[in-house]
């Protein structure tokens, strides 16, 4: 039987299943482009004329960071980003440190985008950009985002971001093009620069950290979708190239024309003054004053910018919800924080809690404050991500990597990725710089991390769980469901039907909670039934082999979503499927067989005859009857509910354990 890596490579050459590269690029682009709407003013306030160079350095840092996240996400396709990288490279404590820092970042990002969206809406009504109306509208946006995510943000809604991303990209390129024609003058941008004095080195350093954080915003949330992405290796490379080009062109280009439109005078620029909370509105207002152009552009930038920022807030809340769910199922935070709403299956406690915190954070109405704290958490998690990918090159050297960071050198028997090393050093240095130069980030960030570590250690100890080992709970526990019985070994025969996922999920719930190294094992089995007309070792058609590979790879992916459970896969050849299942269960000494039965028949004579009346005792079919009658261990049947919609009417079935 092929090992896991071979199955994954041969069964499906993609990273997985639901979202394609256009939808993923749209999700990534909304957070990338929205960062310009809120970060440009704060960076310009500190870096002054050096702002374009600061964003150019940030673009280089982005390239280093995106390479790390793409390799890490393709290596372990689980939700969570740097938390997953750290789990496999180090241990559960470091995974928690990265995740806890990211929780702070998501809350801050929701507050930043909602607050900034309100200021761009001020293009239509001035009072929205100041005082009580500013705070009230920002809180209303946060409430709307929370409600949408509690209801459930579907993949189809994410795909709608593609149109918004295209419109915004066209608008920003238009703003850059008009700026180069109407206002750009290199002397206005570069002549006021006097490094060390105007701006000071401290200001440049802080601006660099803000720009770096802005450029890499969204990498965590997009890598957290790794398990649901359908994208080829070539598609990955195109995505990396497209986002890199977007960062360089948009960030550096807009910074240059912005400083030409609102130049530095006397050590200050309007970008960091009255226009700091909505800098692009100030920029386009300087294009051809006295004509209709500034008004048209203000309405366009205000409307599109507000929509994009709300979409970015949605993306941040989505990332927070998925991260909270992951932390809760891994017992890194109390399961209550990841509790799912029964009707929508969304982590309502985490979403509502984040909305309340974000609403409080918009009240000071200070982007400088929020961005400093945001940078603290993001650079910390990125430092851990870079270090993790380097370590995984040595811990998992033979694991298939759909994307591999270029520029590696052999060090100590392994291939060390130099871009990840440089990215880690820069991220670590930036994190230390934020602590040194930004007092609010130092105070809030360190208190947040200290409180999180105390919560984590206390929670693990009170639950009698190890601090450094992985401990998971079944996903069903977050809905309040509990299974009465736990099993250490479960045999799950696969039949290549839609019920395969259901029986694997049933087996995962029956496995119960287990610690790393002591987890339950699900034995996923595919039986090739060989007719008597052929020898038992006859060559099989490639279509049957491919069906088995895909079913087993899918079973492993679904079963190991429970993350405390290991799924082993195997194939056997037999004359009768039922007898093979019974024999394998005895040989493997499993505790229970979880089997998909045929749906109950509604005609007399079962599925074979044609009369009417109650079902006969053979409605489950030969395989199920053989297993139930001959197995020496317990057998649990999973089947569609008796009142399920018939298959021939196009209805959707709802499998239920029996």
mmCIF file of C-alpha atoms in Angstrom, residues 384-554:
data_model
loop_
_atom_site.group_PDB
_atom_site.id
_atom_site.type_symbol
_atom_site.label_atom_id
_atom_site.label_comp_id
_atom_site.label_asym_id
_atom_site.label_seq_id
_atom_site.Cartn_x
_atom_site.Cartn_y
_atom_site.Cartn_z
ATOM 1 C CA UNK A 384 7.949 31.844 14.717
ATOM 2 C CA UNK A 385 6.743 30.947 11.199
ATOM 3 C CA UNK A 386 10.163 31.552 9.611
ATOM 4 C CA UNK A 387 11.934 29.575 12.334
ATOM 5 C CA UNK A 388 9.426 26.725 12.026
ATOM 6 C CA UNK A 389 9.853 26.306 8.274
ATOM 7 C CA UNK A 390 13.639 26.198 8.734
ATOM 8 C CA UNK A 391 13.343 23.531 11.440
ATOM 9 C CA UNK A 392 10.890 21.476 9.362
ATOM 10 C CA UNK A 393 13.503 21.206 6.619
ATOM 11 C CA UNK A 394 15.417 19.015 9.096
ATOM 12 C CA UNK A 395 12.556 17.319 10.933
ATOM 13 C CA UNK A 396 10.629 16.404 7.784
ATOM 14 C CA UNK A 397 13.199 16.444 4.971
ATOM 15 C CA UNK A 398 11.428 13.817 2.849
ATOM 16 C CA UNK A 399 7.885 15.137 3.128
ATOM 17 C CA UNK A 400 6.351 16.227 -0.170
ATOM 18 C CA UNK A 401 6.472 20.012 -0.592
ATOM 19 C CA UNK A 402 4.187 21.279 -3.383
ATOM 20 C CA UNK A 403 6.095 24.550 -3.024
ATOM 21 C CA UNK A 404 9.720 24.802 -1.906
ATOM 22 C CA UNK A 405 11.469 28.078 -1.040
ATOM 23 C CA UNK A 406 14.245 28.722 -3.581
ATOM 24 C CA UNK A 407 17.746 29.652 -2.488
ATOM 25 C CA UNK A 408 18.609 26.831 -0.082
ATOM 26 C CA UNK A 409 22.084 25.757 1.020
ATOM 27 C CA UNK A 410 23.160 22.495 2.588
ATOM 28 C CA UNK A 411 23.933 22.987 6.269
ATOM 29 C CA UNK A 412 24.401 20.161 8.748
ATOM 30 C CA UNK A 413 22.905 17.456 6.561
ATOM 31 C CA UNK A 414 19.825 19.455 5.547
ATOM 32 C CA UNK A 415 18.784 22.157 3.093
ATOM 33 C CA UNK A 416 18.464 25.457 4.944
ATOM 34 C CA UNK A 417 16.224 28.033 3.146
ATOM 35 C CA UNK A 418 18.183 31.289 3.249
ATOM 36 C CA UNK A 419 15.134 33.513 2.497
ATOM 37 C CA UNK A 420 13.396 32.092 5.573
ATOM 38 C CA UNK A 421 16.501 32.665 7.692
ATOM 39 C CA UNK A 422 16.755 36.293 6.552
ATOM 40 C CA UNK A 423 12.996 36.794 6.974
ATOM 41 C CA UNK A 424 13.136 35.412 10.505
ATOM 42 C CA UNK A 425 16.027 37.687 11.468
ATOM 43 C CA UNK A 426 14.245 40.754 10.068
ATOM 44 C CA UNK A 427 10.912 39.857 11.698
ATOM 45 C CA UNK A 428 12.587 39.218 15.053
ATOM 46 C CA UNK A 429 14.515 42.475 14.865
ATOM 47 C CA UNK A 430 11.335 44.337 13.932
ATOM 48 C CA UNK A 431 9.441 42.820 16.869
ATOM 49 C CA UNK A 432 12.162 43.927 19.280
ATOM 50 C CA UNK A 433 12.155 47.393 17.688
ATOM 51 C CA UNK A 434 8.399 47.731 18.272
ATOM 52 C CA UNK A 435 8.859 46.842 21.933
ATOM 53 C CA UNK A 436 11.626 49.426 22.281
ATOM 54 C CA UNK A 437 10.112 52.391 20.425
ATOM 55 C CA UNK A 438 6.349 52.016 20.960
ATOM 56 C CA UNK A 439 5.257 52.112 24.589
ATOM 57 C CA UNK A 440 1.552 51.145 24.050
ATOM 58 C CA UNK A 441 2.559 48.111 21.966
ATOM 59 C CA UNK A 442 5.065 47.115 24.627
ATOM 60 C CA UNK A 443 2.515 47.419 27.430
ATOM 61 C CA UNK A 444 -0.533 45.897 25.740
ATOM 62 C CA UNK A 445 1.385 43.273 23.771
ATOM 63 C CA UNK A 446 3.438 41.920 26.655
ATOM 64 C CA UNK A 447 0.440 41.919 29.016
ATOM 65 C CA UNK A 448 -1.633 40.079 26.408
ATOM 66 C CA UNK A 449 1.046 37.417 25.920
ATOM 67 C CA UNK A 450 1.614 37.024 29.681
ATOM 68 C CA UNK A 451 -2.118 36.617 30.285
ATOM 69 C CA UNK A 452 -2.361 34.091 27.456
ATOM 70 C CA UNK A 453 0.527 31.985 28.729
ATOM 71 C CA UNK A 454 -0.982 31.986 32.231
ATOM 72 C CA UNK A 455 -4.337 30.913 30.776
ATOM 73 C CA UNK A 456 -2.770 28.170 28.675
ATOM 74 C CA UNK A 457 -0.643 26.652 31.435
ATOM 75 C CA UNK A 458 -3.426 26.875 34.017
ATOM 76 C CA UNK A 459 -5.961 25.363 31.656
ATOM 77 C CA UNK A 460 -3.694 22.470 30.709
ATOM 78 C CA UNK A 461 -2.737 21.767 34.315
ATOM 79 C CA UNK A 462 -6.289 21.887 35.667
ATOM 80 C CA UNK A 463 -7.333 19.492 32.905
ATOM 81 C CA UNK A 464 -4.397 17.173 33.733
ATOM 82 C CA UNK A 465 -3.001 17.639 30.247
ATOM 83 C CA UNK A 466 0.667 18.069 29.242
ATOM 84 C CA UNK A 467 1.916 21.560 28.414
ATOM 85 C CA UNK A 468 4.092 20.588 25.465
ATOM 86 C CA UNK A 469 2.176 17.705 23.864
ATOM 87 C CA UNK A 470 -0.718 17.969 21.491
ATOM 88 C CA UNK A 471 -4.111 17.194 23.012
ATOM 89 C CA UNK A 472 -7.296 17.373 20.970
ATOM 90 C CA UNK A 473 -11.011 17.002 21.441
ATOM 91 C CA UNK A 474 -13.444 15.729 18.820
ATOM 92 C CA UNK A 475 -14.949 18.524 16.793
ATOM 93 C CA UNK A 476 -18.400 17.364 17.889
ATOM 94 C CA UNK A 477 -17.551 18.391 21.445
ATOM 95 C CA UNK A 478 -17.724 22.041 20.385
ATOM 96 C CA UNK A 479 -21.391 21.584 19.505
ATOM 97 C CA UNK A 480 -22.127 20.142 22.929
ATOM 98 C CA UNK A 481 -22.392 16.595 21.556
ATOM 99 C CA UNK A 482 -20.719 13.736 23.408
ATOM 100 C CA UNK A 483 -20.242 10.103 22.563
ATOM 101 C CA UNK A 484 -20.638 7.669 25.425
ATOM 102 C CA UNK A 485 -18.036 5.209 24.203
ATOM 103 C CA UNK A 486 -14.405 5.637 23.184
ATOM 104 C CA UNK A 487 -12.435 3.149 21.085
ATOM 105 C CA UNK A 488 -8.725 2.812 20.487
ATOM 106 C CA UNK A 489 -8.894 0.897 17.185
ATOM 107 C CA UNK A 490 -11.639 1.127 14.601
ATOM 108 C CA UNK A 491 -11.946 -0.557 11.196
ATOM 109 C CA UNK A 492 -13.733 1.517 8.534
ATOM 110 C CA UNK A 493 -14.345 -0.250 5.201
ATOM 111 C CA UNK A 494 -14.747 2.240 2.355
ATOM 112 C CA UNK A 495 -17.224 1.623 -0.449
ATOM 113 C CA UNK A 496 -16.610 4.679 -2.617
ATOM 114 C CA UNK A 497 -20.015 6.187 -1.825
ATOM 115 C CA UNK A 498 -21.020 9.597 -0.377
ATOM 116 C CA UNK A 499 -21.426 7.850 2.999
ATOM 117 C CA UNK A 500 -17.653 7.319 3.265
ATOM 118 C CA UNK A 501 -17.167 10.757 4.827
ATOM 119 C CA UNK A 502 -19.965 10.096 7.305
ATOM 120 C CA UNK A 503 -18.577 6.806 8.554
ATOM 121 C CA UNK A 504 -15.092 8.281 8.923
ATOM 122 C CA UNK A 505 -16.552 11.183 10.923
ATOM 123 C CA UNK A 506 -18.536 8.747 13.069
ATOM 124 C CA UNK A 507 -15.345 6.802 13.732
ATOM 125 C CA UNK A 508 -13.537 10.025 14.620
ATOM 126 C CA UNK A 509 -16.175 10.921 17.200
ATOM 127 C CA UNK A 510 -16.122 7.406 18.649
ATOM 128 C CA UNK A 511 -12.347 7.624 19.054
ATOM 129 C CA UNK A 512 -12.865 10.254 21.760
ATOM 130 C CA UNK A 513 -10.205 12.523 23.177
ATOM 131 C CA UNK A 514 -6.629 11.257 23.054
ATOM 132 C CA UNK A 515 -3.178 12.657 23.797
ATOM 133 C CA UNK A 516 -0.442 12.856 21.204
ATOM 134 C CA UNK A 517 1.421 9.568 21.046
ATOM 135 C CA UNK A 518 -1.523 7.669 22.604
ATOM 136 C CA UNK A 519 -4.231 8.436 20.048
ATOM 137 C CA UNK A 520 -6.808 6.091 18.600
ATOM 138 C CA UNK A 521 -6.213 4.505 15.198
ATOM 139 C CA UNK A 522 -8.798 4.340 12.436
ATOM 140 C CA UNK A 523 -8.002 1.598 9.918
ATOM 141 C CA UNK A 524 -9.445 2.732 6.583
ATOM 142 C CA UNK A 525 -9.809 -0.345 4.362
ATOM 143 C CA UNK A 526 -10.548 -0.683 0.650
ATOM 144 C CA UNK A 527 -11.504 -4.155 -0.585
ATOM 145 C CA UNK A 528 -10.893 -5.113 -4.203
ATOM 146 C CA UNK A 529 -13.439 -7.868 -4.895
ATOM 147 C CA UNK A 530 -11.908 -10.167 -7.528
ATOM 148 C CA UNK A 531 -14.326 -12.378 -9.523
ATOM 149 C CA UNK A 532 -13.697 -16.126 -9.706
ATOM 150 C CA UNK A 533 -12.965 -15.821 -13.423
ATOM 151 C CA UNK A 534 -9.667 -14.094 -12.560
ATOM 152 C CA UNK A 535 -6.743 -15.144 -10.358
ATOM 153 C CA UNK A 536 -6.666 -13.342 -6.995
ATOM 154 C CA UNK A 537 -3.485 -11.491 -7.965
ATOM 155 C CA UNK A 538 -4.757 -10.375 -11.381
ATOM 156 C CA UNK A 539 -3.826 -6.901 -12.597
ATOM 157 C CA UNK A 540 -6.489 -4.328 -11.801
ATOM 158 C CA UNK A 541 -7.704 -1.574 -14.125
ATOM 159 C CA UNK A 542 -6.157 1.809 -13.416
ATOM 160 C CA UNK A 543 -9.618 3.318 -12.839
ATOM 161 C CA UNK A 544 -10.226 0.985 -9.882
ATOM 162 C CA UNK A 545 -6.793 1.708 -8.447
ATOM 163 C CA UNK A 546 -7.321 5.454 -8.808
ATOM 164 C CA UNK A 547 -10.736 5.229 -7.112
ATOM 165 C CA UNK A 548 -9.140 3.432 -4.170
ATOM 166 C CA UNK A 549 -6.314 5.950 -3.874
ATOM 167 C CA UNK A 550 -8.694 8.884 -3.856
ATOM 168 C CA UNK A 551 -11.069 7.298 -1.355
ATOM 169 C CA UNK A 552 -8.243 6.404 1.025
ATOM 170 C CA UNK A 553 -6.589 9.823 0.719
ATOM 171 C CA UNK A 554 -9.950 11.488 1.392
#
